[in-house]
XYZ file of C-alpha atoms in Angstrom:
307
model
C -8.785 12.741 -9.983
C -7.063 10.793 -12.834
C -3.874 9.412 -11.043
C -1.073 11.421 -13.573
C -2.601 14.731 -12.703
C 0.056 17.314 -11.849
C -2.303 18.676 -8.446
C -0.508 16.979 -5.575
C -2.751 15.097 -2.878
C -2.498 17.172 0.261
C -4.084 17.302 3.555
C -3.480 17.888 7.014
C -4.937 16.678 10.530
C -4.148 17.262 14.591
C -3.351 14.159 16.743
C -4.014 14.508 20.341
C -1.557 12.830 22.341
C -2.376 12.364 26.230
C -0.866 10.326 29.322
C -3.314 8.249 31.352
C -0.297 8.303 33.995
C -0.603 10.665 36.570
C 2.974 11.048 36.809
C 3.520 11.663 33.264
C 2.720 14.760 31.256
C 3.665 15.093 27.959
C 3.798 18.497 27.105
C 5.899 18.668 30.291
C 8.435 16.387 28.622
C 8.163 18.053 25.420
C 8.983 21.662 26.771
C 12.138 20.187 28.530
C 15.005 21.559 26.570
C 16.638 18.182 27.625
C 13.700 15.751 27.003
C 11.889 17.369 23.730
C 14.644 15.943 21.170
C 13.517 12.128 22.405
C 10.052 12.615 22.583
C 10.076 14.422 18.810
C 12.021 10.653 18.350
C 9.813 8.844 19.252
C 7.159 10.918 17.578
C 8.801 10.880 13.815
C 9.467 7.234 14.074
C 6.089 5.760 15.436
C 4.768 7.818 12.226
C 7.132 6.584 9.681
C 6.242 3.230 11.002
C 2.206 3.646 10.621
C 2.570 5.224 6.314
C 5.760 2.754 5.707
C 7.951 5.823 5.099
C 10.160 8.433 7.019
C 8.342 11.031 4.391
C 5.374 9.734 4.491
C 3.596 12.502 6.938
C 5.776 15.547 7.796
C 5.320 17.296 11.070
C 4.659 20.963 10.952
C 4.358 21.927 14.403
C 3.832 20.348 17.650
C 1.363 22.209 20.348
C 1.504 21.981 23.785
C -1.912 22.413 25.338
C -1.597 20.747 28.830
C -2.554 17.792 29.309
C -2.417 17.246 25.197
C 0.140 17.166 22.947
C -1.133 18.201 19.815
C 0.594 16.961 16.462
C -0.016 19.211 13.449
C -0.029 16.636 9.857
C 0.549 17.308 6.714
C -0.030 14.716 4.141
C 1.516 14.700 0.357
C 0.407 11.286 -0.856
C -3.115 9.740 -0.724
C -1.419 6.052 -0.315
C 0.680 7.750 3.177
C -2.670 9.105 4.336
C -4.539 5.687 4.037
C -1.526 3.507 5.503
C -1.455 5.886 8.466
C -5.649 6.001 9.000
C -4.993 1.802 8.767
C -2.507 2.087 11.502
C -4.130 4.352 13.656
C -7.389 2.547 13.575
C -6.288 -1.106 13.886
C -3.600 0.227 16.910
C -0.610 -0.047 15.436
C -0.144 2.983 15.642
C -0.643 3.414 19.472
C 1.469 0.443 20.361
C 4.611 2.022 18.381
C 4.793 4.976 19.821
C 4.292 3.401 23.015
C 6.811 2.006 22.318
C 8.822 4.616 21.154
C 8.714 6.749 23.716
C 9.444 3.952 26.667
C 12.338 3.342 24.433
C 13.754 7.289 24.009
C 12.692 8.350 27.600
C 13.733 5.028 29.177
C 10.683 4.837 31.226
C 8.689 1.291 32.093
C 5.469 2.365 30.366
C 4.030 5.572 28.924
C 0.160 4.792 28.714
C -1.277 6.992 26.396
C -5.273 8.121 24.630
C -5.127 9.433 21.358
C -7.724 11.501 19.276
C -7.460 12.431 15.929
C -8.934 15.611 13.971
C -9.265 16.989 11.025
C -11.217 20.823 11.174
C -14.255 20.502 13.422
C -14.663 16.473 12.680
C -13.207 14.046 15.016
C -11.948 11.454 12.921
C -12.497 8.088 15.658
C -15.936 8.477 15.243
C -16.146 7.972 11.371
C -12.731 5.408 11.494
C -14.492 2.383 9.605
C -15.511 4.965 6.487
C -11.833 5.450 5.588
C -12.887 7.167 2.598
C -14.635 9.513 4.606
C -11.793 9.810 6.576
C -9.205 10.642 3.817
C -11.894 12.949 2.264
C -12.089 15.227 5.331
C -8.267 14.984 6.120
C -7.934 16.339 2.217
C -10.229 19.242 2.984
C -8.045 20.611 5.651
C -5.230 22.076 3.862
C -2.141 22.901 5.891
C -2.377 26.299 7.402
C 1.103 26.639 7.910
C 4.567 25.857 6.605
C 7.016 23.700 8.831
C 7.623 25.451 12.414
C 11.798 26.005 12.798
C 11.425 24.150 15.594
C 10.565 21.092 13.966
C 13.224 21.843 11.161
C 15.691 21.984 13.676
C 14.229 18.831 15.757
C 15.223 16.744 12.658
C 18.458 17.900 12.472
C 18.601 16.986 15.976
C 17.328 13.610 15.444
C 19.940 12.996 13.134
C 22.788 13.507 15.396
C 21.358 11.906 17.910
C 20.418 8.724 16.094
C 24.525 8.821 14.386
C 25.774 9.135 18.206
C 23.654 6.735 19.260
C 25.267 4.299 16.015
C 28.447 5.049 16.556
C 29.121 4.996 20.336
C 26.418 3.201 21.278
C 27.214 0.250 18.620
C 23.110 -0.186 18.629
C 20.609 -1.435 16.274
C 18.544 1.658 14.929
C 15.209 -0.018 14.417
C 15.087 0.263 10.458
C 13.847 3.765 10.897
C 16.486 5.256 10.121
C 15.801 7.984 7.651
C 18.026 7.376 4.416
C 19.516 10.933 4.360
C 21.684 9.852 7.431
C 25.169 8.645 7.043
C 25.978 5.319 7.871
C 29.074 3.939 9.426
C 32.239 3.306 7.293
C 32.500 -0.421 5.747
C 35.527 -0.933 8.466
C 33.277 -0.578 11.645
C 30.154 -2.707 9.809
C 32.033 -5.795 8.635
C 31.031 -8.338 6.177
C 28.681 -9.909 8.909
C 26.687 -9.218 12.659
C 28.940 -8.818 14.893
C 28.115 -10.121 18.029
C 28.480 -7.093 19.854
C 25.425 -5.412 18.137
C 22.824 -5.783 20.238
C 18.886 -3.918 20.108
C 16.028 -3.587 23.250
C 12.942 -5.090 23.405
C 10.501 -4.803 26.780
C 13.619 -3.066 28.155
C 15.995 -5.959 27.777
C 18.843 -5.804 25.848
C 19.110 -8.562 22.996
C 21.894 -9.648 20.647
C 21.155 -9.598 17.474
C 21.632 -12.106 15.153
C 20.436 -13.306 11.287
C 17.134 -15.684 11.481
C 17.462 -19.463 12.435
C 15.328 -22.072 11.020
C 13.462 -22.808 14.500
C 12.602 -19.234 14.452
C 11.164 -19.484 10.890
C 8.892 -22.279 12.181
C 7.862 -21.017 14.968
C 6.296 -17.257 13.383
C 4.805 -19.699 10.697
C 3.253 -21.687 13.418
C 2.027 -18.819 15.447
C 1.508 -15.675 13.813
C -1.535 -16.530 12.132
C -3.832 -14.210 10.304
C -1.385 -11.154 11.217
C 1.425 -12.617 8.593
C 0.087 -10.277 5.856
C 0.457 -6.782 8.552
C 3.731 -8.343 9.515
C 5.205 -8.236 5.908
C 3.908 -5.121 5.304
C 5.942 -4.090 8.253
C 9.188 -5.807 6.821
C 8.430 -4.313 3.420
C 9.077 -0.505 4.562
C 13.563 -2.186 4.252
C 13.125 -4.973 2.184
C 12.098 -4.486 -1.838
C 11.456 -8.562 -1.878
C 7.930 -7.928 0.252
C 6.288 -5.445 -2.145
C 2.477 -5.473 -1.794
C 1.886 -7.563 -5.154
C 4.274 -10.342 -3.419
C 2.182 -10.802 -0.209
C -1.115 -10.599 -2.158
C 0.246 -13.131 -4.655
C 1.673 -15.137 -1.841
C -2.012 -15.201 -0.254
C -3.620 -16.445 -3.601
C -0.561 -19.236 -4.321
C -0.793 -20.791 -1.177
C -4.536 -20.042 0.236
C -5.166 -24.179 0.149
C -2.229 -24.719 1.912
C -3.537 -22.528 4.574
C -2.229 -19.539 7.123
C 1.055 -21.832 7.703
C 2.114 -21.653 4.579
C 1.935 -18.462 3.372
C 3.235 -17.176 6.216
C 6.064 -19.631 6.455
C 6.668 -18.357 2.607
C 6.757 -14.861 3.408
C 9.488 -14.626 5.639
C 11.147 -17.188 2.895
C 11.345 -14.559 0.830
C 12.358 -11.963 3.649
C 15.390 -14.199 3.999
C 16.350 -15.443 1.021
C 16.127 -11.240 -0.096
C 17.983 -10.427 2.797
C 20.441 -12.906 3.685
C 22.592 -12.454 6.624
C 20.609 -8.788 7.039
C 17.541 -11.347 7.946
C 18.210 -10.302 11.367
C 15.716 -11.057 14.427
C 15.621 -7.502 15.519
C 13.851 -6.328 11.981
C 11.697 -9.361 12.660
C 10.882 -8.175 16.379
C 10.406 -4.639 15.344
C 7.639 -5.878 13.007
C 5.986 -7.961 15.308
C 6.192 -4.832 18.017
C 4.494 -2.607 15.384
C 1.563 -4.931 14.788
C 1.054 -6.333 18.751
C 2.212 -9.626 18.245
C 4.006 -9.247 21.647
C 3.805 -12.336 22.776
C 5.578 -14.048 19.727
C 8.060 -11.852 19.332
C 8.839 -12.984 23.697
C 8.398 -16.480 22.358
C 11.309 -16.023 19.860
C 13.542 -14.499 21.972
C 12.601 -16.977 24.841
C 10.671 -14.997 26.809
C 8.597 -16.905 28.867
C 6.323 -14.111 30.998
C 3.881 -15.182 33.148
C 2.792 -11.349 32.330
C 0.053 -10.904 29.878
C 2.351 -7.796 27.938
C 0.297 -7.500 25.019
């Protein structure tokens, strides 16, 4: 299909969602009145995190089939549907909402399997044939319109995520959908204050704007991942659009993986100024499994392999 034709790209898929902990059950947690709002959390931001977007893949209705959770996607944009297959097969995807829910449930570790569907095909066994992949995904047309449920669940989220701002004085991990209202210019000020602080591996963190031994030091070690990283920072910063990595990559490829990655976040902080902050730094490096640099930036020094 030319790309100015008026027929939207649509198509819809099931994500299984299961614990490998015995002593945690997810549709358990999701049919607590009390615990459903933070797992549909962690749900809606671990997507918006895999297609770059908070609207990038809406929910429409969330099954509880024990021991599964089943997820219920609808896809509007071709683009959304790609970033999210990219995610989900390279693990990204996995790891955030991991992540996610440890954070929102305040648990150590939720370990979890997922599967992904679209009709009668099982999508993991056909992941490196993306085309394939989005193909069958635009097949399936949604069979439904948004559950209430979910409709109010977002409304929920919102709340929650405001309270959480307000009282809570926390870093919302750039997720943050844009419909929310932010706090007055009073309570913000013109610069971090030292009070705002974020969670990583359960440990609280202030948050502060990049230093210089920090740039070095994700030049030195974040390798071949720089590209997925700025991707990740992209999603809040306009500076990182995909023509600027990709011309990055070509400008600098003699100087080698250094470089270009050392330029990157250049232009992360030099767009962002004293919004350069190590907790959007950390929450990219969460989303693509560099654990073990973002613990070497906050001087972390676990004897633990985490990753």
């Amino acid at each position: 299909k030319m790309a100015g034709s008026s027929s939207p790209w649509i198509g819809s898929a099931y994500l299984f969602l299961q614990s490998t902990c015995k002593t945690v059950t997810l549709p358990a947690l999701y049919e607590s009145s009390q615990k459903k709002p933070r797992v549909f959390k962690a749900l809606k931001l671990a997507l918006a995190d895999s297609t770059g977007s908070m609207n990038g893949v809406d929910m429409l209705k969330v099954h509880c089939s024990h021991p599964h959770l089943i997820v219920q996607l609808k896809f509007c944009k071709r683009e959304s549907c790609r970033r999210f297959l990219q995610s989900y097969r390279e693990g990204a995807l996995h790891k955030s909402l991991q992540s996610h829910l440890q954070l929102s449930l305040a648990m150590t570790a939720v370990p979890l399997e997922m599967e992904l569907k679209a009709g009668s095909e099982h999508l993991d066994d056909m992941l490196k044939d993306e085309d394939h992949c989005l193909e069958c995904i635009y097949r399936e047309k949604p069979d439904r319109l948004r559950d209430e449920e979910i409709t109010e669940l977002e409304e929920s989220l919102k709340s929650l995520t405001v309270h959480q701002s307000i009282n809570n004085n926390m870093v919302v991990k750039d997720c943050t959908p844009p419909s929310l209202p932010s706090l007055p210019p009073s309570s913000q000020g013109s610069s971090l204050s030292p009070q705002v602080t974020f969670i990583f591996q359960g440990q609280e963190f202030v948050n502060r704007t990049l230093l210089p031994d920090d740039h070095q030091k994700f030049a030195k070690l974040v390798s071949k991942k720089w590209k997925q990283v700025g991707r990740s920072l992209q999603k809040s910063c306009r500076a990182l659009r995909d023509p600027v990595i990709d011309n990055l990559a070509l400008e600098y490829d003699r100087e080698g993986l250094y470089e270009q990655a050392y330029q990157m976040l250049l232009r992360f902080i030099q767009s962002e100024g004293k919004k350069a902050t190590i907790a959007r730094l950390i929450s990219a490096l969460e989303e693509n499994g560099l654990i073990s640099l973002a613990e070497e930036l906050l001087g972390l020094h676990s004897t633990e392999d985490c990753s």
